[in-house]
Tab-separated table of C-alpha atoms and ligand atoms in Angstrom:
chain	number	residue	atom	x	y	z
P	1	UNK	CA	150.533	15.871	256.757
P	2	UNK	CA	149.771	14.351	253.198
P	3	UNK	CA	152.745	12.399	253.296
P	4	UNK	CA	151.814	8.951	253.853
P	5	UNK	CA	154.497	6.892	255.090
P	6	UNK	CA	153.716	3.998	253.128
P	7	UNK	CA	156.725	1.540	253.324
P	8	UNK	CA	158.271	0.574	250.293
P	9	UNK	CA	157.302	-2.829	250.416
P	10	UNK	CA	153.795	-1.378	249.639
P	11	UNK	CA	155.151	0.832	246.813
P	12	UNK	CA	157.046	-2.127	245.375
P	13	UNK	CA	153.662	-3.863	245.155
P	14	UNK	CA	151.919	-1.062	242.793
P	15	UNK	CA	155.352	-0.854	241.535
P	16	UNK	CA	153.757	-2.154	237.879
P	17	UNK	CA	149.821	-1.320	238.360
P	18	UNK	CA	148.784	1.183	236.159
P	19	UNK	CA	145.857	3.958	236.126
P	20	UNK	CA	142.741	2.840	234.170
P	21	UNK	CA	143.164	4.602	230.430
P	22	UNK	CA	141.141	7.512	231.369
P	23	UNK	CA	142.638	8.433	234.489
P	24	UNK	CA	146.282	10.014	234.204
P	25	UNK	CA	148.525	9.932	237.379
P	26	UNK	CA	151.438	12.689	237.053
P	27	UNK	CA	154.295	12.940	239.278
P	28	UNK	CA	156.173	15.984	239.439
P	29	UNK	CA	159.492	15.237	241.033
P	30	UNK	CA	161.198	18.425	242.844
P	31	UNK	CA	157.668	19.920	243.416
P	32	UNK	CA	158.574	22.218	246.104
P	33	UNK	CA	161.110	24.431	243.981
P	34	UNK	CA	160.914	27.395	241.520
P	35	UNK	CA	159.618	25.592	238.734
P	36	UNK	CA	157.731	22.303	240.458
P	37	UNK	CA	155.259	25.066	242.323
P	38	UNK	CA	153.937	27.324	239.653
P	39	UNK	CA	154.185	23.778	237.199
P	40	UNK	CA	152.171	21.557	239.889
P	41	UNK	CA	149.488	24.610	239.368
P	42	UNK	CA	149.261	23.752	235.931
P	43	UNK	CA	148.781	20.737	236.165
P	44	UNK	CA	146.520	20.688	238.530
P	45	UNK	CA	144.356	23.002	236.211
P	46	UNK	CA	144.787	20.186	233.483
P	47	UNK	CA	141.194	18.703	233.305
P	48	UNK	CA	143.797	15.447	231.621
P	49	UNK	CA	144.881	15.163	235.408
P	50	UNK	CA	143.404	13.255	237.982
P	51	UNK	CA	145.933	12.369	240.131
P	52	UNK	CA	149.133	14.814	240.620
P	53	UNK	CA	151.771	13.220	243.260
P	54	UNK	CA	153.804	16.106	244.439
P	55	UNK	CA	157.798	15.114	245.509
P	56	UNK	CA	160.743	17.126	246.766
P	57	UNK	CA	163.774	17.062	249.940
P	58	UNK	CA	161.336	19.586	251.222
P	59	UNK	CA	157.842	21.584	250.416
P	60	UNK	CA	155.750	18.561	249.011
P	61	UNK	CA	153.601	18.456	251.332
P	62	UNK	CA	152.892	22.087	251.849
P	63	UNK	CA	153.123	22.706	248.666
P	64	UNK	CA	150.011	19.953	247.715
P	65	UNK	CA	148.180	21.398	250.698
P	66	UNK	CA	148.011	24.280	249.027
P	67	UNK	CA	147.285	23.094	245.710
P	68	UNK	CA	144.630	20.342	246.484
P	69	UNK	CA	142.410	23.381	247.869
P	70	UNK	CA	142.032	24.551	243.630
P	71	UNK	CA	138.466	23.232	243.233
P	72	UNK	CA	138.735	21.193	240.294
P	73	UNK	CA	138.339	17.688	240.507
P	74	UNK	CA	141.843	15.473	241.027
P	75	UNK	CA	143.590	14.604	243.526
P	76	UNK	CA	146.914	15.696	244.524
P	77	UNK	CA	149.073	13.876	247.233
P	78	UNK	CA	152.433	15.616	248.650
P	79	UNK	CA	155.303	13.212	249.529
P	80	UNK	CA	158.088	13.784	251.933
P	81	UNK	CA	162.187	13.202	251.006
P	82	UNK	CA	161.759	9.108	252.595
P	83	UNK	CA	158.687	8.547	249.943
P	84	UNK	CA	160.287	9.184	246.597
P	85	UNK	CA	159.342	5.295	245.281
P	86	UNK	CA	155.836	6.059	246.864
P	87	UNK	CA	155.634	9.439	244.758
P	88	UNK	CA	156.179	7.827	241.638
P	89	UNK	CA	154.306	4.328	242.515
P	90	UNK	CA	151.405	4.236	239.334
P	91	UNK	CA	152.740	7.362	237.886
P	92	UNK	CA	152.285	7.683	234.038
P	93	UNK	CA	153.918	10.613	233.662
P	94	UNK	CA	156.706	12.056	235.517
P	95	UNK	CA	158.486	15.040	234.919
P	96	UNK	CA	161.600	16.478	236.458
P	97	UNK	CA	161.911	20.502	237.345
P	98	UNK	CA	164.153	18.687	240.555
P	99	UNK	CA	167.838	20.765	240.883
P	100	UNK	CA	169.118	24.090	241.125
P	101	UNK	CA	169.725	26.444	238.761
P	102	UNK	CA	171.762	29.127	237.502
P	103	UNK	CA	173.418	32.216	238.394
P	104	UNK	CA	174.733	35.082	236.534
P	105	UNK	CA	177.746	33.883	234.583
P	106	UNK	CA	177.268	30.364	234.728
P	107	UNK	CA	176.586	28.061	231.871
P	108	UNK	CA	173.804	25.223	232.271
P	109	UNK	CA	176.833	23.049	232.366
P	110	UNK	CA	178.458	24.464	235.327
P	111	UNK	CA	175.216	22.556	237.015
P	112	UNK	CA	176.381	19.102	235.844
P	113	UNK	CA	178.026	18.064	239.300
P	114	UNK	CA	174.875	18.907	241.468
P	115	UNK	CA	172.053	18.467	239.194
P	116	UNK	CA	173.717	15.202	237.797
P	117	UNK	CA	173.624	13.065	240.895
P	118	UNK	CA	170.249	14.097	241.849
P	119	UNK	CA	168.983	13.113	238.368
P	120	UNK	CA	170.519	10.039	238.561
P	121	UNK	CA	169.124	9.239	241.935
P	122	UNK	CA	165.382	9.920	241.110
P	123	UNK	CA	166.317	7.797	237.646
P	124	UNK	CA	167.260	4.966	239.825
P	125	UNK	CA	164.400	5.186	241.579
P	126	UNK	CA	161.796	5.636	238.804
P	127	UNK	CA	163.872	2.399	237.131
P	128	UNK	CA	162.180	0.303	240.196
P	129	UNK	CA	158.675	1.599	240.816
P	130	UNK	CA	157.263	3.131	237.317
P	131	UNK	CA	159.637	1.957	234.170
P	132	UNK	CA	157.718	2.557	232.086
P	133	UNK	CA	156.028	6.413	232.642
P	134	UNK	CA	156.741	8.839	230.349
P	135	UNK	CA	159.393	11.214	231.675
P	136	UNK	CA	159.959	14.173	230.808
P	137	UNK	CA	163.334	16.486	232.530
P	138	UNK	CA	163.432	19.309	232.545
P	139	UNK	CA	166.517	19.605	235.270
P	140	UNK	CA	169.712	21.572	233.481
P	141	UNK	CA	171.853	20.908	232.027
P	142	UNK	CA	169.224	18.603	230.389
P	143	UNK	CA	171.587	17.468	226.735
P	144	UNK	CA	173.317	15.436	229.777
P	145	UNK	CA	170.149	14.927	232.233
P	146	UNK	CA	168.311	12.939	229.381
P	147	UNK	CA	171.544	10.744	228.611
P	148	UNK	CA	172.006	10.088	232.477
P	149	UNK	CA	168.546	9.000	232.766
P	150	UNK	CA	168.643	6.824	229.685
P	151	UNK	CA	172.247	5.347	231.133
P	152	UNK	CA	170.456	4.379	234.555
P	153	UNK	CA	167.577	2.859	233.069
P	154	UNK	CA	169.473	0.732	230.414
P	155	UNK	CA	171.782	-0.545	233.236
P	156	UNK	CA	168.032	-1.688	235.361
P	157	UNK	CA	167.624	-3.003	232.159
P	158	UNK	CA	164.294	-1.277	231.569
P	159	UNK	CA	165.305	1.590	228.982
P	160	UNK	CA	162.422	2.274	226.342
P	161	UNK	CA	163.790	5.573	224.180
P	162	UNK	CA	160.674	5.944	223.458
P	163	UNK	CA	159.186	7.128	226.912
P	164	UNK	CA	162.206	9.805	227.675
P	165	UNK	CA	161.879	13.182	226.556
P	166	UNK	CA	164.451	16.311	227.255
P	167	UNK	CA	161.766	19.258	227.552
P	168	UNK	CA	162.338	21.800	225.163
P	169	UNK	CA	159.430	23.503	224.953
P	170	UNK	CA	160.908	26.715	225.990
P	171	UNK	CA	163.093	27.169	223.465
P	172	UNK	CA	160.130	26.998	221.605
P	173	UNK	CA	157.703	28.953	223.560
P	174	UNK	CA	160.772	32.309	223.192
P	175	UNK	CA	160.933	31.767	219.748
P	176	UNK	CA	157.076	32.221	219.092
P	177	UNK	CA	157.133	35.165	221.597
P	178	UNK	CA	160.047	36.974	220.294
P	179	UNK	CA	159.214	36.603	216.659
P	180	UNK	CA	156.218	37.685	217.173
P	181	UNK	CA	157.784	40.901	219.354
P	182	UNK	CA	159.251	41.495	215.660
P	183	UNK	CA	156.321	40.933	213.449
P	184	UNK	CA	153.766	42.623	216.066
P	185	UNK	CA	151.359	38.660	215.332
P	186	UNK	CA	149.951	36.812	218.114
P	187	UNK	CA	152.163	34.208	219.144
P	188	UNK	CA	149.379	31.662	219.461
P	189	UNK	CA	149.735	32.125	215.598
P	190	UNK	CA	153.424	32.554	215.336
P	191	UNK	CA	154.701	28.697	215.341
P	192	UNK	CA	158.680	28.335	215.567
P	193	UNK	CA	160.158	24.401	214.947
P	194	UNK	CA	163.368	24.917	217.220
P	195	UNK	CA	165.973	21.704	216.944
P	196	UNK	CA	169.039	20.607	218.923
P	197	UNK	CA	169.328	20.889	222.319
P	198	UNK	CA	169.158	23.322	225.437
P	199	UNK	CA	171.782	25.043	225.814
P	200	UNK	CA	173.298	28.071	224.056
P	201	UNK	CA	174.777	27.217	220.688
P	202	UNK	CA	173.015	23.694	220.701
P	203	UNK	CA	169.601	25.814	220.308
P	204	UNK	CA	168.455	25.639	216.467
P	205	UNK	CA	165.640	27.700	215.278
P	206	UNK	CA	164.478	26.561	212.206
P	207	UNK	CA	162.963	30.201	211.069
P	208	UNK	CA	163.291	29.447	207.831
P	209	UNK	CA	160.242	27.277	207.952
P	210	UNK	CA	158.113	29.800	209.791
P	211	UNK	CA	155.932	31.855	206.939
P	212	UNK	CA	155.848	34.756	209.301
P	213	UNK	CA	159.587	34.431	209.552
P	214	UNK	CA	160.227	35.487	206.044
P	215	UNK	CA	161.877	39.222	205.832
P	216	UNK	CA	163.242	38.561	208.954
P	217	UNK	CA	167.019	38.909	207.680
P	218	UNK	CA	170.829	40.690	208.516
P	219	UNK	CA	171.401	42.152	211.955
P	220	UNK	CA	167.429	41.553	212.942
P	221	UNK	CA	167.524	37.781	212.121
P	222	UNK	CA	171.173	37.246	213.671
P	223	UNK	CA	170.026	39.382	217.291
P	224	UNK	CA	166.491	37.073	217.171
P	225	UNK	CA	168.556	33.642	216.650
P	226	UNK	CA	170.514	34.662	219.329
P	227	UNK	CA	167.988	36.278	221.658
P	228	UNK	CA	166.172	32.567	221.099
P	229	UNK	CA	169.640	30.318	222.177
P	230	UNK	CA	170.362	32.855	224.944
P	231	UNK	CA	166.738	33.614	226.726
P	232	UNK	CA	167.913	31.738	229.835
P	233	UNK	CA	170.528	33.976	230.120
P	234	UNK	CA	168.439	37.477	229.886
P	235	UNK	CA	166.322	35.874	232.732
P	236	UNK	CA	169.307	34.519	235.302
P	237	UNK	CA	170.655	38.172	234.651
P	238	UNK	CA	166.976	39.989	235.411
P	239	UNK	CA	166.945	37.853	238.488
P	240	UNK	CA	170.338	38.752	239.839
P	241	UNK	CA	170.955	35.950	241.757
P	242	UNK	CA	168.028	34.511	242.881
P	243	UNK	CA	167.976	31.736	240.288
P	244	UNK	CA	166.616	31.451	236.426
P	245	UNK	CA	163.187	31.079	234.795
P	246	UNK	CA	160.924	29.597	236.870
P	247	UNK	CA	157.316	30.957	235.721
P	248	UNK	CA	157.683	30.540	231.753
P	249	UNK	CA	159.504	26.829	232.484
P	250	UNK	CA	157.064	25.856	234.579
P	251	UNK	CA	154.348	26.805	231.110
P	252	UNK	CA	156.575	25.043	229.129
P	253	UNK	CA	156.237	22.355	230.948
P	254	UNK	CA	152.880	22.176	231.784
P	255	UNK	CA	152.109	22.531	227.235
P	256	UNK	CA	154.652	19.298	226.730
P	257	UNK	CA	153.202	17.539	229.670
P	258	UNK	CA	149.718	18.727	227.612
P	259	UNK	CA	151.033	17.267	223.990
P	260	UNK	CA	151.959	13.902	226.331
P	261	UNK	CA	148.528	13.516	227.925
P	262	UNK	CA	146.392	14.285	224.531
P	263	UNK	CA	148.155	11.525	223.024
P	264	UNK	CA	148.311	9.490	225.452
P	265	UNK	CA	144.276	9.675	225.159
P	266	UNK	CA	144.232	8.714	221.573
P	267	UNK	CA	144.721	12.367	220.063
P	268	UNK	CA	146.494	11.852	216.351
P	269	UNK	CA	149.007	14.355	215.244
P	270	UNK	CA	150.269	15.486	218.406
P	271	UNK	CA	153.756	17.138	216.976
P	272	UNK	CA	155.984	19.038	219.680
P	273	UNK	CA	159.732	19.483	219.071
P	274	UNK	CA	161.183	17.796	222.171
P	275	UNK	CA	165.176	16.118	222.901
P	276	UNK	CA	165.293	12.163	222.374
P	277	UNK	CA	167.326	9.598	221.747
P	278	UNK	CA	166.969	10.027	217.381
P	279	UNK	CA	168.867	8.901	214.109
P	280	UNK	CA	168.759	11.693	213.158
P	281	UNK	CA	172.535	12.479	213.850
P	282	UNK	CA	173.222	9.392	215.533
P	283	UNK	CA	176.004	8.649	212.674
P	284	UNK	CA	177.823	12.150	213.315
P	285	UNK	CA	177.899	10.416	217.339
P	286	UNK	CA	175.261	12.409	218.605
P	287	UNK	CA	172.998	9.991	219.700
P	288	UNK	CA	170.002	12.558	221.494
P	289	UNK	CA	168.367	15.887	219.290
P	290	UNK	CA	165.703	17.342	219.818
P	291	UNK	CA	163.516	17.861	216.729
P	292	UNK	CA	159.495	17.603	215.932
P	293	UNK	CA	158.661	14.546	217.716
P	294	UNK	CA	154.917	12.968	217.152
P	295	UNK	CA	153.745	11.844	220.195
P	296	UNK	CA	151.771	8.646	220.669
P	297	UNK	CA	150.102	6.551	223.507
P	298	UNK	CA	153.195	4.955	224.288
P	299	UNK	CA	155.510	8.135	223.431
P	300	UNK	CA	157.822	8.695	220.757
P	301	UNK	CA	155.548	7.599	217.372
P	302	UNK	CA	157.898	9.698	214.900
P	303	UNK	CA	160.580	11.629	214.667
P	304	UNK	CA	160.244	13.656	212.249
P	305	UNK	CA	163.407	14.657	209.571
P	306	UNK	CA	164.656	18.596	209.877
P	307	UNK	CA	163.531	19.074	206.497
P	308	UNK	CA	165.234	21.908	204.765
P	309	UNK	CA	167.891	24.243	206.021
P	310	UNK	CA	168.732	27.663	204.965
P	311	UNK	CA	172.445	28.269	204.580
P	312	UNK	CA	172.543	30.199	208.018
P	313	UNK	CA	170.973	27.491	209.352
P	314	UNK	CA	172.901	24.700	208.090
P	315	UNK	CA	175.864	26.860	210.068
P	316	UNK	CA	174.079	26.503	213.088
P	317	UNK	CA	173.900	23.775	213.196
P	318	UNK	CA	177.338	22.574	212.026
P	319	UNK	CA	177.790	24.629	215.849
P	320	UNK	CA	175.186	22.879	217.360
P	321	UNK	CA	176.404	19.097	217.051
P	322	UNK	CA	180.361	19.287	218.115
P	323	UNK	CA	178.973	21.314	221.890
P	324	UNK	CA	175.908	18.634	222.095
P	325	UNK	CA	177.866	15.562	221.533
P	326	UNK	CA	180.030	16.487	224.545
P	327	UNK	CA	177.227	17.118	226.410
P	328	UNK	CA	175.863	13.593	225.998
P	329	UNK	CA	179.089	12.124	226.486
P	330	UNK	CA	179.709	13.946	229.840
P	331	UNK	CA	175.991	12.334	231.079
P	332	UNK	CA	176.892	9.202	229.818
P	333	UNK	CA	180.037	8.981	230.904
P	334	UNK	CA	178.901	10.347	234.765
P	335	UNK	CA	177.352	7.042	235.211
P	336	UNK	CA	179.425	4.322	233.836
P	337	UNK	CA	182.443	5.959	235.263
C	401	LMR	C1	165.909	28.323	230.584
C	401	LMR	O1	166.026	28.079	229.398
C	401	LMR	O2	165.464	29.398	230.993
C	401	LMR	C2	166.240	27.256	231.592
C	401	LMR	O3	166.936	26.228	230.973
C	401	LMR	C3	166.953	27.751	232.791
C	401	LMR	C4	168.311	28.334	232.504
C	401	LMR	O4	169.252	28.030	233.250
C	401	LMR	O5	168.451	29.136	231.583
């Protein structure tokens, strides 16, 4: 068993110790699910790694077992439902596939009431034992997952906006893929800045920007802007049941938590879109967005403006901001009810 039943007394004590700058300690909370296994893989291939802390109810343990036999060189520790504050203990980086997810028909909101609480929870504990990691969630519906967290850590009284990101990278990830379907490019070449949030509408891609983009007009551009807000949706329906994207999450995942460790090590110009607390609409009362976001040692460095809009654009998001400023409230409002 790799669980070790350390009590909390003892995790209280490394509660504030740190890694030495070159090592990075990741925790990967809900490790044992569709997304923490194939993620935890990742990671573990991440030379950036050297210490991966694997949490869930259930599966940590096996699941790190399994893992820790990939011979590259970290270490990787599974942790049992009882050893959540020992999971995270010295973690620099946490993120958050923890939750379920979808079925056909449902929204990402109709997870609020389960995935809520159990976001909440792991915030609460993360608020005692590492405040100040830089977490990513990934956990749906994340425009409320990333307020909820932010609401339990500014009641502990430890919230820095700049260590909480909403993981967005998939959003991203379709839109180079599925432009690049169009233009028959590589999508290592085929860069999409997509702003907002996760969730349908809230989804912005900015293809204007893109160079590759250009032609890409009427009934093509309208079915790729949609195909890009509504790629959740084609998997949950491919899967029939049995849940919604696990695999390309989980590489999502593992690039942001990539853009968080190389500048973390010093790496300058580390630009990702990603969701944060940002001005950027804060006026309009939507206090998180997700747009480019240069990443620093200590997380947020910039966020960067939208810079300019087509007219179609500007229309999406005029849609975008009314759904996401709900979305926020609802987190918010879960835990100061
Ligand atoms: C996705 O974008 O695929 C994820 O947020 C999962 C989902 O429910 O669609």
């Amino acid at each position: 068993m790799f669980a070790a039943r350390r009590s909390l007394a003892s995790a209280s004590k490394r509660a504030f110790s740190t890694t030495p700058a070159n090592l990075v300690k990741v925790a990967v909370l809900g490790a044992g699910g569709g997304i923490g296994q194939p993620l935890s893989l990742l990671l573990k291939l991440n030379p950036d790694v050297t210490e991966l802390s694997l949490y869930d109810i259930r599966g940590a343990p096996g699941v790190a077992a399994d893992i820790g036999h990939v011979n590259v060189n970290s270490v990787v520790k599974g942790y049992a439902a009882e050893n959540l504050k020992d999971a995270l203990a010295g973690a620099e980086i946490i993120l958050i596939p923890a939750g379920v997810p979808r079925k056909p028909g449902m929204t990402r909101d109709d997870l609020f009431n389960t995935n809520a609480s159990i976001v909440r929870d792991l915030a609460k504990a993360a608020a005692e034992v590492a405040p100040k990691a830089l977490v990513g969630i990934i956990s749906n519906p994340v425009n409320s997952t990333v307020p909820i967290w932010a609401e339990v850590f500014k009641k502990a009284g430890v919230y820095d906006a700049k260590r909480l990101f909403g993981v967005t990278t998939l959003d991203v990830v379709r839109a180079s893929r599925f432009l690049s379907e169009i233009k028959g490019t590589d999508p290592k070449d085929t860069k999409v800045t997509v702003v907002g949030g996760h969730s349908g509408a809230t989804i912005v891609p900015l293809l204007s920007q893109t160079e590759l983009a250009k032609g890409v007009s009427g009934e093509t551009y309208k079915t790729l802007v949609n195909r890009i807000q509504f790629g959740g949706d084609e998997v949950v329906k491919a899967k029939d049941g049995a849940g919604s994207a696990t695999l390309s999450m989980a590489y999502a995942g593992s690039e942001f938590a990539a853009a968080l460790m190389r500048a973390k090590k010093g790496e300058t110009g580390v630009v990702i879109p990603t969701f944060v607390e940002s001005p950027l609409f804060a006026s309009e009362g939507v206090a998180f967005f997700s747009s480019n976001v240069e990443l620093g040692p200590e997380g947020v460095a910039k966020i960067h403006p939208l810079g300019e809009l087509s007219p179609e654009e500007q229309e999406y998001l005029k849609a975008c901001l009314p759904d996401l400023k709900k979305n926020i409230e609802k987190g918010v409002s879960f835990v100061n009810q």
